Coordinates of C-alpha atoms and ligand atoms in Angstrom, one line a residue:
M1 CA 127.2 93.4 115.1
K2 CA 123.2 94.1 114.9
T3 CA 121.6 91.8 117.8
I4 CA 118.1 90.6 118.4
K5 CA 117.7 93.2 121.0
N6 CA 118.4 96.0 118.7
L7 CA 115.0 95.0 117.0
L8 CA 113.2 95.6 120.2
A9 CA 114.3 99.2 119.6
E10 CA 114.0 99.4 115.9
Y11 CA 110.2 97.9 115.9
N12 CA 109.4 99.6 119.4
C13 CA 108.3 96.6 120.8
D14 CA 107.9 95.6 124.1
A15 CA 108.8 91.9 123.2
L16 CA 109.8 90.1 120.2
L17 CA 108.5 86.2 119.7
L18 CA 110.8 84.0 117.4
T19 CA 108.8 80.7 116.2
D20 CA 112.0 80.3 113.6
G21 CA 114.3 77.0 115.3
Y22 CA 117.2 78.2 113.3
N23 CA 116.6 82.0 114.3
I24 CA 116.1 80.4 118.0
H25 CA 119.2 78.3 117.6
Y26 CA 121.5 81.4 116.3
N27 CA 120.1 84.0 119.1
S28 CA 120.3 81.6 121.8
G29 CA 122.6 78.5 121.3
Y30 CA 119.7 76.4 121.9
A31 CA 119.7 73.8 118.6
G32 CA 116.7 71.9 119.2
H33 CA 114.2 73.1 116.7
E34 CA 111.4 72.9 119.2
G35 CA 110.0 75.7 120.7
Y36 CA 109.5 79.5 121.0
M37 CA 111.7 82.4 122.4
L38 CA 110.3 85.3 123.9
V39 CA 112.8 88.6 124.2
T40 CA 112.0 91.1 126.4
K41 CA 114.7 93.9 127.3
D42 CA 115.8 92.4 130.4
K43 CA 115.0 88.4 129.7
T44 CA 115.2 86.0 127.1
R45 CA 113.3 82.8 127.8
I46 CA 113.2 79.7 125.4
L47 CA 109.8 78.0 125.6
T48 CA 109.3 74.1 124.5
D49 CA 108.2 71.0 126.2
S50 CA 109.6 68.4 128.5
R51 CA 111.4 66.6 125.8
Y52 CA 114.1 69.6 125.1
T53 CA 114.2 71.6 128.5
E54 CA 117.2 70.0 129.6
Q55 CA 119.0 70.1 126.5
A56 CA 117.8 73.7 126.3
G57 CA 119.2 74.6 129.7
I58 CA 122.5 73.2 128.7
E59 CA 122.7 75.1 125.1
A60 CA 121.2 78.2 126.3
P61 CA 122.8 79.0 129.5
D62 CA 121.9 82.5 129.2
C63 CA 118.0 82.0 128.6
E64 CA 115.6 81.3 131.0
I65 CA 113.4 77.9 130.1
V66 CA 109.7 77.5 130.5
D67 CA 108.4 74.2 130.2
I68 CA 105.0 74.7 128.4
G69 CA 103.1 71.5 130.0
L70 CA 99.8 70.7 129.1
D71 CA 98.9 74.7 128.4
G72 CA 101.0 74.5 125.2
Y73 CA 102.6 77.8 123.7
A74 CA 99.8 80.5 123.7
K75 CA 98.8 80.1 127.0
T76 CA 102.0 79.8 128.1
V77 CA 103.1 83.2 126.4
K78 CA 100.1 84.6 128.0
R79 CA 100.8 83.8 131.3
L80 CA 104.5 85.0 131.1
L81 CA 102.9 88.3 130.1
E82 CA 100.9 88.7 132.7
E83 CA 103.7 87.9 135.0
S84 CA 106.0 90.5 133.5
T85 CA 106.5 94.2 134.7
L86 CA 106.0 95.0 130.9
K87 CA 101.9 95.0 131.6
T88 CA 100.2 98.0 131.9
E89 CA 96.6 98.8 132.8
D90 CA 96.0 101.1 130.0
K91 CA 98.1 100.0 127.3
K92 CA 98.4 97.2 124.8
L93 CA 101.8 95.8 125.1
V94 CA 103.5 95.4 121.1
I95 CA 104.9 92.1 120.3
G96 CA 107.1 91.9 117.2
F97 CA 106.4 88.1 115.3
E98 CA 107.9 86.0 113.0
N99 CA 105.0 86.2 110.3
K100 CA 107.0 84.6 107.8
H101 CA 107.6 81.5 110.1
I102 CA 104.5 80.3 111.9
S103 CA 101.6 78.5 110.6
Y104 CA 98.4 79.7 110.4
E105 CA 96.9 77.6 113.4
A106 CA 99.7 78.7 115.6
Y107 CA 99.1 82.3 114.7
K108 CA 95.6 81.9 115.0
K109 CA 95.7 80.7 118.9
L110 CA 98.3 83.2 119.7
A111 CA 96.0 86.0 117.9
D112 CA 93.1 84.7 120.0
T113 CA 94.8 84.4 123.5
I114 CA 96.9 87.4 123.9
G115 CA 94.7 89.5 121.3
D116 CA 93.2 91.8 124.0
Q117 CA 96.4 92.2 125.9
A118 CA 98.9 92.8 122.9
E119 CA 99.3 93.9 119.4
L120 CA 101.1 91.7 117.1
I121 CA 102.9 93.3 114.5
E122 CA 105.1 91.6 111.6
L123 CA 108.9 91.2 111.8
G124 CA 109.1 90.0 108.2
D125 CA 112.8 89.0 107.5
S126 CA 114.4 91.0 110.6
V127 CA 115.7 88.2 112.2
N128 CA 116.7 86.1 109.4
K129 CA 118.6 89.1 108.3
L130 CA 121.1 88.9 112.0
R131 CA 122.1 85.9 110.5
M132 CA 123.6 87.2 107.0
V133 CA 126.9 88.3 108.3
K134 CA 129.2 85.5 109.9
C135 CA 131.4 85.9 112.5
A136 CA 135.1 84.1 112.4
E137 CA 133.8 81.5 114.0
E138 CA 131.1 80.4 111.9
I139 CA 132.9 80.9 108.9
E140 CA 135.5 78.3 109.9
K141 CA 133.0 75.6 110.6
L142 CA 131.2 76.7 107.0
A143 CA 134.6 76.1 105.4
R144 CA 135.0 72.9 107.5
A145 CA 131.7 71.6 105.9
E146 CA 132.4 72.8 102.3
A147 CA 136.0 70.8 102.8
I148 CA 134.1 67.9 103.6
G149 CA 132.0 68.4 100.3
D150 CA 135.3 68.3 98.5
E151 CA 136.9 65.4 99.6
A152 CA 133.4 63.5 99.2
F153 CA 133.8 64.5 95.6
S154 CA 137.2 63.5 95.3
H155 CA 136.5 60.4 96.7
I156 CA 133.4 59.9 94.6
C157 CA 135.4 60.6 91.1
T158 CA 137.6 57.6 92.2
V159 CA 134.6 55.2 92.6
L160 CA 132.5 55.9 89.7
K161 CA 131.9 54.3 86.9
P162 CA 129.0 53.5 84.0
G163 CA 126.4 51.0 85.6
M164 CA 126.5 52.3 88.9
T165 CA 123.1 54.1 89.5
E166 CA 121.8 57.3 90.6
R167 CA 121.1 56.4 94.4
E168 CA 124.5 54.3 94.9
V169 CA 126.1 57.5 94.0
A170 CA 123.9 60.0 96.0
L171 CA 124.6 57.0 99.4
A172 CA 128.6 57.2 98.5
L173 CA 128.7 60.8 98.9
E174 CA 126.4 60.8 101.8
V175 CA 128.9 58.1 103.6
K176 CA 131.6 59.7 102.6
M177 CA 130.6 63.1 104.6
R178 CA 129.3 61.1 107.6
Q179 CA 132.8 59.8 107.5
L180 CA 134.5 62.5 107.5
G181 CA 132.5 64.4 110.4
A182 CA 129.6 65.5 109.3
T183 CA 126.5 64.8 111.5
G184 CA 123.9 65.3 108.5
L185 CA 123.0 66.3 105.3
S186 CA 121.9 70.0 104.8
F187 CA 119.3 68.7 102.2
D188 CA 118.6 65.4 100.3
T189 CA 121.6 64.5 97.7
I190 CA 121.4 64.9 94.1
A191 CA 122.8 62.6 92.0
A192 CA 120.9 63.2 88.5
S193 CA 122.8 61.5 84.9
G194 CA 121.8 61.4 81.3
E195 CA 118.1 63.2 80.8
H196 CA 117.6 63.5 84.7
S197 CA 119.9 66.2 84.9
S198 CA 117.6 68.6 83.1
L199 CA 115.9 68.7 86.5
P200 CA 117.3 71.1 88.5
H201 CA 116.2 69.7 92.1
A202 CA 116.2 65.9 90.5
V203 CA 115.6 62.5 93.0
P204 CA 118.2 59.9 92.5
T205 CA 116.6 56.9 91.1
D206 CA 118.1 53.3 90.5
K207 CA 119.0 54.7 86.3
Q208 CA 122.2 53.6 85.9
L209 CA 124.8 55.7 84.7
A210 CA 125.6 55.4 80.9
R211 CA 128.2 56.4 78.5
G212 CA 128.3 59.8 76.7
E213 CA 125.9 61.6 79.6
F214 CA 126.1 64.1 82.1
L215 CA 126.1 63.6 85.8
T216 CA 125.2 66.2 88.1
M217 CA 125.8 65.8 91.9
D218 CA 124.6 68.9 94.2
F219 CA 125.3 68.0 97.7
G220 CA 126.4 69.2 101.1
C221 CA 126.9 68.4 104.9
V222 CA 126.2 70.0 108.1
Y223 CA 129.3 70.3 110.4
E224 CA 128.9 71.5 113.9
G225 CA 125.3 73.1 112.8
Y226 CA 126.6 74.8 109.7
C227 CA 125.6 73.6 106.0
S228 CA 128.3 73.4 102.9
D229 CA 126.7 73.5 99.3
M230 CA 128.4 72.4 96.1
T231 CA 127.5 71.1 92.7
R232 CA 129.5 69.6 90.3
T233 CA 128.9 67.9 86.9
V234 CA 130.8 65.5 85.2
F235 CA 130.9 63.6 81.8
T236 CA 130.7 59.7 81.9
G237 CA 132.7 58.7 78.9
S238 CA 135.7 60.2 77.0
K239 CA 136.3 63.6 74.9
D240 CA 135.3 62.2 72.1
E241 CA 132.0 61.2 73.0
I242 CA 130.7 64.1 74.1
S243 CA 128.6 66.3 71.7
D244 CA 129.2 69.6 70.6
E245 CA 126.0 70.9 72.2
Q246 CA 126.8 69.1 75.5
K247 CA 130.3 70.7 75.2
K248 CA 129.1 74.3 74.4
V249 CA 126.6 74.0 77.6
Y250 CA 129.3 72.9 80.0
D251 CA 131.4 75.6 78.8
T252 CA 128.7 78.1 79.1
V253 CA 127.7 77.3 82.7
L254 CA 131.5 77.3 83.5
L255 CA 132.1 81.1 82.2
A256 CA 128.7 82.5 83.8
Q257 CA 130.0 80.8 87.2
T258 CA 133.8 82.1 87.1
E259 CA 132.7 85.5 85.6
S260 CA 130.2 85.8 88.0
L261 CA 132.2 85.0 90.9
K262 CA 134.8 88.0 90.1
H263 CA 132.0 90.3 90.3
I264 CA 131.6 89.4 94.3
R265 CA 132.8 91.9 96.5
P266 CA 131.8 94.3 99.2
G267 CA 129.6 96.9 97.8
V268 CA 128.0 95.0 94.9
S269 CA 124.0 94.4 95.0
C270 CA 123.1 90.6 95.0
K271 CA 121.3 91.3 91.6
E272 CA 123.7 92.6 89.6
V273 CA 125.9 89.5 90.4
D274 CA 122.9 86.9 88.9
K275 CA 123.2 89.7 85.7
V276 CA 126.4 88.6 85.4
A277 CA 125.9 85.1 85.1
R278 CA 122.3 85.5 83.3
D279 CA 123.5 87.4 80.8
I280 CA 126.6 85.2 79.6
I281 CA 123.6 82.3 79.3
A282 CA 121.6 84.1 77.3
K283 CA 124.1 85.6 74.9
A284 CA 124.9 82.0 74.2
G285 CA 121.3 81.2 73.0
Y286 CA 120.0 79.7 76.3
D287 CA 117.8 83.0 77.6
G288 CA 115.1 80.7 79.7
F289 CA 116.9 78.0 80.3
F290 CA 118.4 78.9 84.0
G291 CA 115.2 79.5 86.1
H292 CA 116.4 79.8 89.2
G293 CA 118.6 82.6 91.0
L294 CA 122.5 82.7 90.6
G295 CA 122.8 81.5 94.6
H296 CA 121.8 81.9 98.2
G297 CA 123.1 82.6 101.6
V298 CA 124.4 79.7 103.8
G299 CA 124.8 79.0 107.5
L300 CA 122.7 77.5 110.2
Y301 CA 120.2 76.5 107.1
I302 CA 120.8 75.4 103.7
H303 CA 118.8 78.7 102.2
E304 CA 119.5 82.0 103.9
E305 CA 119.4 85.6 102.9
P306 CA 120.5 87.2 100.9
R307 CA 120.0 85.5 97.6
L308 CA 121.8 86.3 94.5
S309 CA 118.8 86.7 92.5
Q310 CA 117.1 89.1 89.8
K311 CA 114.7 90.4 93.0
C312 CA 117.3 90.8 95.5
D313 CA 118.7 94.2 96.3
E314 CA 120.8 93.6 99.6
I315 CA 124.4 95.0 98.7
L316 CA 127.0 92.3 99.6
Q317 CA 129.2 92.7 102.8
V318 CA 132.1 91.0 104.0
G319 CA 131.1 88.2 106.2
H320 CA 128.4 87.1 103.9
V321 CA 128.4 83.7 102.8
V322 CA 126.5 82.8 99.4
T323 CA 126.6 79.9 96.9
C324 CA 127.4 80.7 93.1
E325 CA 125.4 78.0 91.3
P326 CA 124.6 78.9 87.5
G327 CA 122.7 76.1 85.5
I328 CA 121.5 75.5 82.2
Y329 CA 118.9 72.8 81.8
L330 CA 117.5 71.8 78.4
P331 CA 114.0 69.6 79.3
G332 CA 114.2 66.1 77.8
K333 CA 118.0 66.3 77.1
F334 CA 120.3 67.1 79.9
G335 CA 121.6 70.0 82.1
V336 CA 124.8 71.2 83.8
R337 CA 125.0 73.0 87.1
I338 CA 128.6 74.3 88.7
E339 CA 128.5 75.5 92.6
D340 CA 131.1 76.8 95.0
M341 CA 129.9 78.5 98.6
V342 CA 132.0 81.5 99.0
V343 CA 132.2 84.1 101.9
V344 CA 132.9 87.6 100.7
T345 CA 136.0 89.7 102.0
E346 CA 137.2 93.2 102.0
D347 CA 138.6 92.5 98.5
G348 CA 136.7 90.2 96.9
Y349 CA 135.7 86.7 98.2
R350 CA 137.4 83.4 99.2
N351 CA 136.3 80.2 97.6
L352 CA 135.2 77.9 100.5
A353 CA 135.3 74.9 97.6
S354 CA 138.5 73.8 96.3
S355 CA 137.4 70.9 93.8
P356 CA 138.2 71.4 90.0
K357 CA 135.7 72.8 87.5
E358 CA 137.1 71.6 84.5
L359 CA 135.0 69.1 83.0
L360 CA 136.1 65.5 84.2
Y361 CA 135.7 62.9 82.0
I362 CA 135.0 59.4 83.6
S363 CA 135.3 56.3 81.8
Ligands
MN401 MN1 122.7 75.5 96.6

């Protein structure tokens, strides 16, 4: 597996400076998400402040921990470069930095402070991409996180009833996930009913669940650092209360989800998988009502590479963990989304979610 040190050679750099907390976590074990990581051929250092130095020392035993004190990050990087054996009089050092994950202010400070002695080159998504292929241990954590989601979903199905508010639904899911061992949420829980379900990222409100409506629940938790993500849409009401349009939209999303899943296997491009779902939705007459990508990678962070989207040329590989979540959103009316999280295997994929996808009528 490619490691952070491989990037030093690939980019012909003397050092790499990581500023994305998830990348620092992945490459060192330090999960404080506050700090920089300076990687050279012979040493890896974590720069942070006194709130995190002890934690970093425990979590990242292979790294040298540097307290930035009152100097701040840029000056500390400058001092470390000056003390290092890398420095030669006549040649500027080449330092790769995470251009997609640094504030303009922090970049400016860095450039102003070390610009004379070092050339800063952009690493783009290269460090993020090291995280795409998950090892067995990571997959088991992701699987457990998703299983917690499954358990929370079966729990919520036993307590849902008309009159409950969206906020109560979200809270019940969250409490259940925490009781089952989650340390946090991978994102703000979505519970959107009726008209609200046409907003892909609706915020739960005090609206009560009413008969004859869809309720979309999109939720996930963090388990041992790893995220889960799943969405189910249920119908609050009985079978004879659903409209033809509601039924058609649900069936179309379900077909798009199950058919696109069948295309997930090593060697297939991300955009090909997206196209399968998108074509089914367009053919049913809902072209333009599925605005987002089909899915995304999941790991330490909820949205990772690769993306199952129209723009992503990445080829699926064994160990990629991605979501598959088509949706149809009819503004002012309703929306439906169904989402599983799967891991790519030699012969296709393993679905980490096991909750039912046939429409559940809750009354
Ligand atoms: Mn998702």
